[in-house]
Amino acid sequence: MKNTKEIENKHLIKFILISLLGIIIFTAKIIPGSDKTILLFIIHGVQDLVADYFPHISLIFTFFAALFSIVVKFSKNSKITTYEFMKRNFKISYTQLIIRISAFLLSLLYILRNEIPLDTINQSSGELIVMCGSIIVFIIGANMFLPLLSDFGLAEFLEVLLTKFIKPLFKVPAYAVMSIITAFFVGSTMSMFLTGTQYEKGLYNKQEALKTMTALAVPSIPTCLLFWALFGDDSYFGTYYLMVVAVFFTVALILVRIPPLTTKNKEYLVPKKEEEIEKGNIFKRALTKASNKASKAKYKPSKNIKSVLSILLSFIPFLIALGTLSVYIINNFTIIDTLSYPFALYLKIFGIEEYIQAAPTFILNFVDLAMPAVILKNIASVETRLIMGTISINILLFIAPLLIITSFKKLTNIKELISIMFIRIILLVPITVLWAKLLI
């Protein structure tokens, strides 16, 4: 019979080694001074290899999404409809079916753009179709490494160790710090994905998961660097990123304490066992809880593939279909100026220069983070660029993250997220102006 202490030591070593490997992959720079972590280096390497085939990846994905949706929708007595995965993901409304078919047709038209030159449509859909191919590769690739952070005790270790600090500040479990770190080094989308997978495993209740996703996914340095490079002066980047982080955490402290986040249901998707609070050395308790988790865990990223496919099915077709419609409207109608006028008045209240020119960024931001840069690069005032650049990247809930968050089972809906987005905007403008006065 094996010695119990020896087995516990093995579990402790398993927790330490695998969690350390996960932290290194997610946070360590591939080369000192580089803006790429090991994770981004690996995934971007794969993306570079298949970059020419991103439209084809989107086409294949949307084809099967549309095909299985039609089969499940109209073949009620087929054996395929008896599988839970098929019912959950393909037994959809007619509106969703139209969106999935539209996404496939738009992808097909883009692939055949030389044979069927519908330039107006292809110009609206092309960038989104390529981006979706990239997102599919990114999320599937990241799924290979996420278990290293989420399944081997790191969450439990941080929960015990940091509860006294994180819980009072942000009203979420201490292991939310993993999502903050992931957002900081990798990106907010990956942070939301990590939080969502942990929610589906029962680590967060609905309120905690939504708070972590919408209030604590801090913009990463690489994302801010890329965004600022599109319209800003490099010499101001330090000031810009300091403003981004200061504004982000100021808004987070307020947002987690007001509706709709405070009134969100506290149900768990998977019932969470009530654990007896142990006494004694906090570090020892953290190690014990982490070791117990590691003892039961196995590295099987394949078991998460259904969850990944469900997430992709929930937002890729919407991103292509609704994103194309949004881009087409923006490019061909003056409605953006009309819709952005209330935002212009709000900016004017706080004395922001060139507020009329800056206001459309609020609408463009919803479609894609890069689009506000088109407006901001033509604004003369450096202060206005800094303020609006900080606001744009801190809104967080542009269309792709919105759809990712809604893809997690029974968590939230678009209406609730839109209300959170508008509350973020209401808070962001005065808080950003205040920090600008202190830092510029």
PDB file of C-alpha atoms in Angstrom, residues 97-221:
ATOM      1  CA  LEU A  97     -31.313  29.645 -39.158  1.00  0.00           C
ATOM      2  CA  ILE A  98     -31.512  32.574 -41.589  1.00  0.00           C
ATOM      3  CA  ILE A  99     -28.420  34.110 -39.965  1.00  0.00           C
ATOM      4  CA  ARG A 100     -26.436  30.856 -40.299  1.00  0.00           C
ATOM      5  CA  ILE A 101     -27.454  30.380 -43.927  1.00  0.00           C
ATOM      6  CA  SER A 102     -26.645  34.048 -44.651  1.00  0.00           C
ATOM      7  CA  ALA A 103     -23.201  33.640 -43.077  1.00  0.00           C
ATOM      8  CA  PHE A 104     -22.516  30.630 -45.307  1.00  0.00           C
ATOM      9  CA  LEU A 105     -23.708  32.434 -48.453  1.00  0.00           C
ATOM     10  CA  LEU A 106     -21.622  35.521 -47.646  1.00  0.00           C
ATOM     11  CA  SER A 107     -18.552  33.310 -47.103  1.00  0.00           C
ATOM     12  CA  LEU A 108     -19.218  31.513 -50.388  1.00  0.00           C
ATOM     13  CA  LEU A 109     -19.647  34.792 -52.285  1.00  0.00           C
ATOM     14  CA  TYR A 110     -16.353  36.058 -50.879  1.00  0.00           C
ATOM     15  CA  ILE A 111     -14.511  32.869 -51.925  1.00  0.00           C
ATOM     16  CA  LEU A 112     -16.044  33.223 -55.420  1.00  0.00           C
ATOM     17  CA  ARG A 113     -15.465  36.994 -55.594  1.00  0.00           C
ATOM     18  CA  ASN A 114     -13.482  36.720 -58.841  1.00  0.00           C
ATOM     19  CA  GLU A 115     -16.220  34.679 -60.532  1.00  0.00           C
ATOM     20  CA  ILE A 116     -19.143  36.591 -58.961  1.00  0.00           C
ATOM     21  CA  PRO A 117     -17.892  40.184 -58.542  1.00  0.00           C
ATOM     22  CA  LEU A 118     -20.386  41.587 -56.018  1.00  0.00           C
ATOM     23  CA  ASP A 119     -17.930  44.206 -54.813  1.00  0.00           C
ATOM     24  CA  THR A 120     -20.271  46.093 -52.486  1.00  0.00           C
ATOM     25  CA  ILE A 121     -21.152  42.961 -50.502  1.00  0.00           C
ATOM     26  CA  ASN A 122     -17.639  41.514 -50.548  1.00  0.00           C
ATOM     27  CA  GLN A 123     -16.094  44.778 -49.334  1.00  0.00           C
ATOM     28  CA  SER A 124     -18.480  44.708 -46.382  1.00  0.00           C
ATOM     29  CA  SER A 125     -17.995  41.023 -45.534  1.00  0.00           C
ATOM     30  CA  GLY A 126     -14.400  40.276 -46.557  1.00  0.00           C
ATOM     31  CA  GLU A 127     -12.532  41.519 -43.495  1.00  0.00           C
ATOM     32  CA  LEU A 128     -15.035  39.863 -41.143  1.00  0.00           C
ATOM     33  CA  ILE A 129     -14.821  36.503 -42.937  1.00  0.00           C
ATOM     34  CA  VAL A 130     -11.022  36.535 -42.758  1.00  0.00           C
ATOM     35  CA  MET A 131     -11.186  37.599 -39.095  1.00  0.00           C
ATOM     36  CA  CYS A 132     -13.583  34.745 -38.262  1.00  0.00           C
ATOM     37  CA  GLY A 133     -11.199  32.211 -39.792  1.00  0.00           C
ATOM     38  CA  SER A 134      -8.480  33.656 -37.584  1.00  0.00           C
ATOM     39  CA  ILE A 135     -10.735  33.531 -34.484  1.00  0.00           C
ATOM     40  CA  ILE A 136     -11.623  29.863 -35.111  1.00  0.00           C
ATOM     41  CA  VAL A 137      -7.932  28.919 -35.248  1.00  0.00           C
ATOM     42  CA  PHE A 138      -7.171  31.081 -32.193  1.00  0.00           C
ATOM     43  CA  ILE A 139      -9.891  29.638 -29.955  1.00  0.00           C
ATOM     44  CA  ILE A 140      -9.249  26.014 -30.937  1.00  0.00           C
ATOM     45  CA  GLY A 141      -5.513  26.552 -30.409  1.00  0.00           C
ATOM     46  CA  ALA A 142      -6.012  28.230 -27.046  1.00  0.00           C
ATOM     47  CA  ASN A 143      -8.243  25.352 -25.942  1.00  0.00           C
ATOM     48  CA  MET A 144      -5.142  23.132 -26.009  1.00  0.00           C
ATOM     49  CA  PHE A 145      -3.530  25.213 -23.259  1.00  0.00           C
ATOM     50  CA  LEU A 146      -6.430  26.534 -21.156  1.00  0.00           C
ATOM     51  CA  PRO A 147      -6.705  23.337 -19.044  1.00  0.00           C
ATOM     52  CA  LEU A 148      -3.215  24.042 -17.681  1.00  0.00           C
ATOM     53  CA  LEU A 149      -4.626  27.155 -15.980  1.00  0.00           C
ATOM     54  CA  SER A 150      -8.155  26.028 -15.221  1.00  0.00           C
ATOM     55  CA  ASP A 151      -8.077  22.311 -14.346  1.00  0.00           C
ATOM     56  CA  PHE A 152      -5.047  21.590 -12.159  1.00  0.00           C
ATOM     57  CA  GLY A 153      -5.635  23.593  -8.988  1.00  0.00           C
ATOM     58  CA  LEU A 154      -4.420  27.105  -9.792  1.00  0.00           C
ATOM     59  CA  ALA A 155      -7.935  28.552  -9.454  1.00  0.00           C
ATOM     60  CA  GLU A 156      -8.397  26.871  -6.080  1.00  0.00           C
ATOM     61  CA  PHE A 157      -4.951  28.014  -4.902  1.00  0.00           C
ATOM     62  CA  LEU A 158      -5.669  31.651  -5.806  1.00  0.00           C
ATOM     63  CA  GLU A 159      -9.164  31.485  -4.332  1.00  0.00           C
ATOM     64  CA  VAL A 160      -7.850  30.616  -0.864  1.00  0.00           C
ATOM     65  CA  LEU A 161      -4.827  32.918  -1.035  1.00  0.00           C
ATOM     66  CA  LEU A 162      -6.437  36.084  -2.424  1.00  0.00           C
ATOM     67  CA  THR A 163     -10.044  35.980  -1.200  1.00  0.00           C
ATOM     68  CA  LYS A 164      -9.403  38.646   1.468  1.00  0.00           C
ATOM     69  CA  PHE A 165      -8.199  41.100  -1.202  1.00  0.00           C
ATOM     70  CA  ILE A 166     -10.118  40.385  -4.427  1.00  0.00           C
ATOM     71  CA  LYS A 167     -13.555  39.688  -2.931  1.00  0.00           C
ATOM     72  CA  PRO A 168     -13.895  43.021  -1.053  1.00  0.00           C
ATOM     73  CA  LEU A 169     -12.525  45.045  -3.974  1.00  0.00           C
ATOM     74  CA  PHE A 170     -14.322  43.507  -6.953  1.00  0.00           C
ATOM     75  CA  LYS A 171     -17.028  41.288  -5.420  1.00  0.00           C
ATOM     76  CA  VAL A 172     -15.810  38.174  -7.282  1.00  0.00           C
ATOM     77  CA  PRO A 173     -13.945  34.998  -6.232  1.00  0.00           C
ATOM     78  CA  ALA A 174     -10.191  35.370  -5.870  1.00  0.00           C
ATOM     79  CA  TYR A 175      -9.455  33.079  -8.808  1.00  0.00           C
ATOM     80  CA  ALA A 176     -10.833  35.848 -11.046  1.00  0.00           C
ATOM     81  CA  VAL A 177      -7.259  37.135 -10.835  1.00  0.00           C
ATOM     82  CA  MET A 178      -6.435  34.428 -13.418  1.00  0.00           C
ATOM     83  CA  SER A 179      -8.836  36.082 -15.853  1.00  0.00           C
ATOM     84  CA  ILE A 180      -7.322  39.500 -15.110  1.00  0.00           C
ATOM     85  CA  ILE A 181      -3.798  38.167 -15.736  1.00  0.00           C
ATOM     86  CA  THR A 182      -4.926  36.395 -18.926  1.00  0.00           C
ATOM     87  CA  ALA A 183      -6.572  39.603 -20.187  1.00  0.00           C
ATOM     88  CA  PHE A 184      -3.480  41.655 -19.336  1.00  0.00           C
ATOM     89  CA  PHE A 185      -0.988  39.407 -21.134  1.00  0.00           C
ATOM     90  CA  VAL A 186      -3.067  37.668 -23.837  1.00  0.00           C
ATOM     91  CA  GLY A 187      -6.283  39.631 -24.451  1.00  0.00           C
ATOM     92  CA  SER A 188      -9.764  40.358 -23.128  1.00  0.00           C
ATOM     93  CA  THR A 189     -11.417  37.877 -25.514  1.00  0.00           C
ATOM     94  CA  MET A 190      -9.294  35.021 -24.164  1.00  0.00           C
ATOM     95  CA  SER A 191     -10.014  36.172 -20.608  1.00  0.00           C
ATOM     96  CA  MET A 192     -13.761  36.066 -21.287  1.00  0.00           C
ATOM     97  CA  PHE A 193     -13.385  32.608 -22.824  1.00  0.00           C
ATOM     98  CA  LEU A 194     -11.464  31.358 -19.758  1.00  0.00           C
ATOM     99  CA  THR A 195     -14.059  32.798 -17.367  1.00  0.00           C
ATOM    100  CA  GLY A 196     -16.892  31.288 -19.403  1.00  0.00           C
ATOM    101  CA  THR A 197     -15.375  27.805 -19.361  1.00  0.00           C
ATOM    102  CA  GLN A 198     -14.858  28.079 -15.585  1.00  0.00           C
ATOM    103  CA  TYR A 199     -18.489  29.214 -15.199  1.00  0.00           C
ATOM    104  CA  GLU A 200     -19.655  26.142 -17.124  1.00  0.00           C
ATOM    105  CA  LYS A 201     -17.592  23.966 -14.749  1.00  0.00           C
ATOM    106  CA  GLY A 202     -19.250  25.530 -11.695  1.00  0.00           C
ATOM    107  CA  LEU A 203     -16.443  27.772 -10.411  1.00  0.00           C
ATOM    108  CA  TYR A 204     -18.487  30.980 -10.828  1.00  0.00           C
ATOM    109  CA  ASN A 205     -22.172  31.701 -10.373  1.00  0.00           C
ATOM    110  CA  LYS A 206     -23.904  33.818 -13.025  1.00  0.00           C
ATOM    111  CA  GLN A 207     -23.330  37.138 -11.272  1.00  0.00           C
ATOM    112  CA  GLU A 208     -19.646  36.435 -10.596  1.00  0.00           C
ATOM    113  CA  ALA A 209     -19.002  35.276 -14.174  1.00  0.00           C
ATOM    114  CA  LEU A 210     -20.712  38.317 -15.691  1.00  0.00           C
ATOM    115  CA  LYS A 211     -18.842  40.709 -13.368  1.00  0.00           C
ATOM    116  CA  THR A 212     -15.523  39.097 -14.282  1.00  0.00           C
ATOM    117  CA  MET A 213     -16.253  39.159 -18.026  1.00  0.00           C
ATOM    118  CA  THR A 214     -17.670  42.678 -18.289  1.00  0.00           C
ATOM    119  CA  ALA A 215     -15.765  44.543 -15.563  1.00  0.00           C
ATOM    120  CA  LEU A 216     -12.403  42.804 -15.130  1.00  0.00           C
ATOM    121  CA  ALA A 217     -11.152  41.899 -18.629  1.00  0.00           C
ATOM    122  CA  VAL A 218      -8.413  44.547 -18.599  1.00  0.00           C
ATOM    123  CA  PRO A 219      -7.155  45.577 -22.090  1.00  0.00           C
ATOM    124  CA  SER A 220      -3.824  43.890 -22.829  1.00  0.00           C
ATOM    125  CA  ILE A 221      -0.572  45.718 -23.571  1.00  0.00           C
TER     126      ILE A 221
END
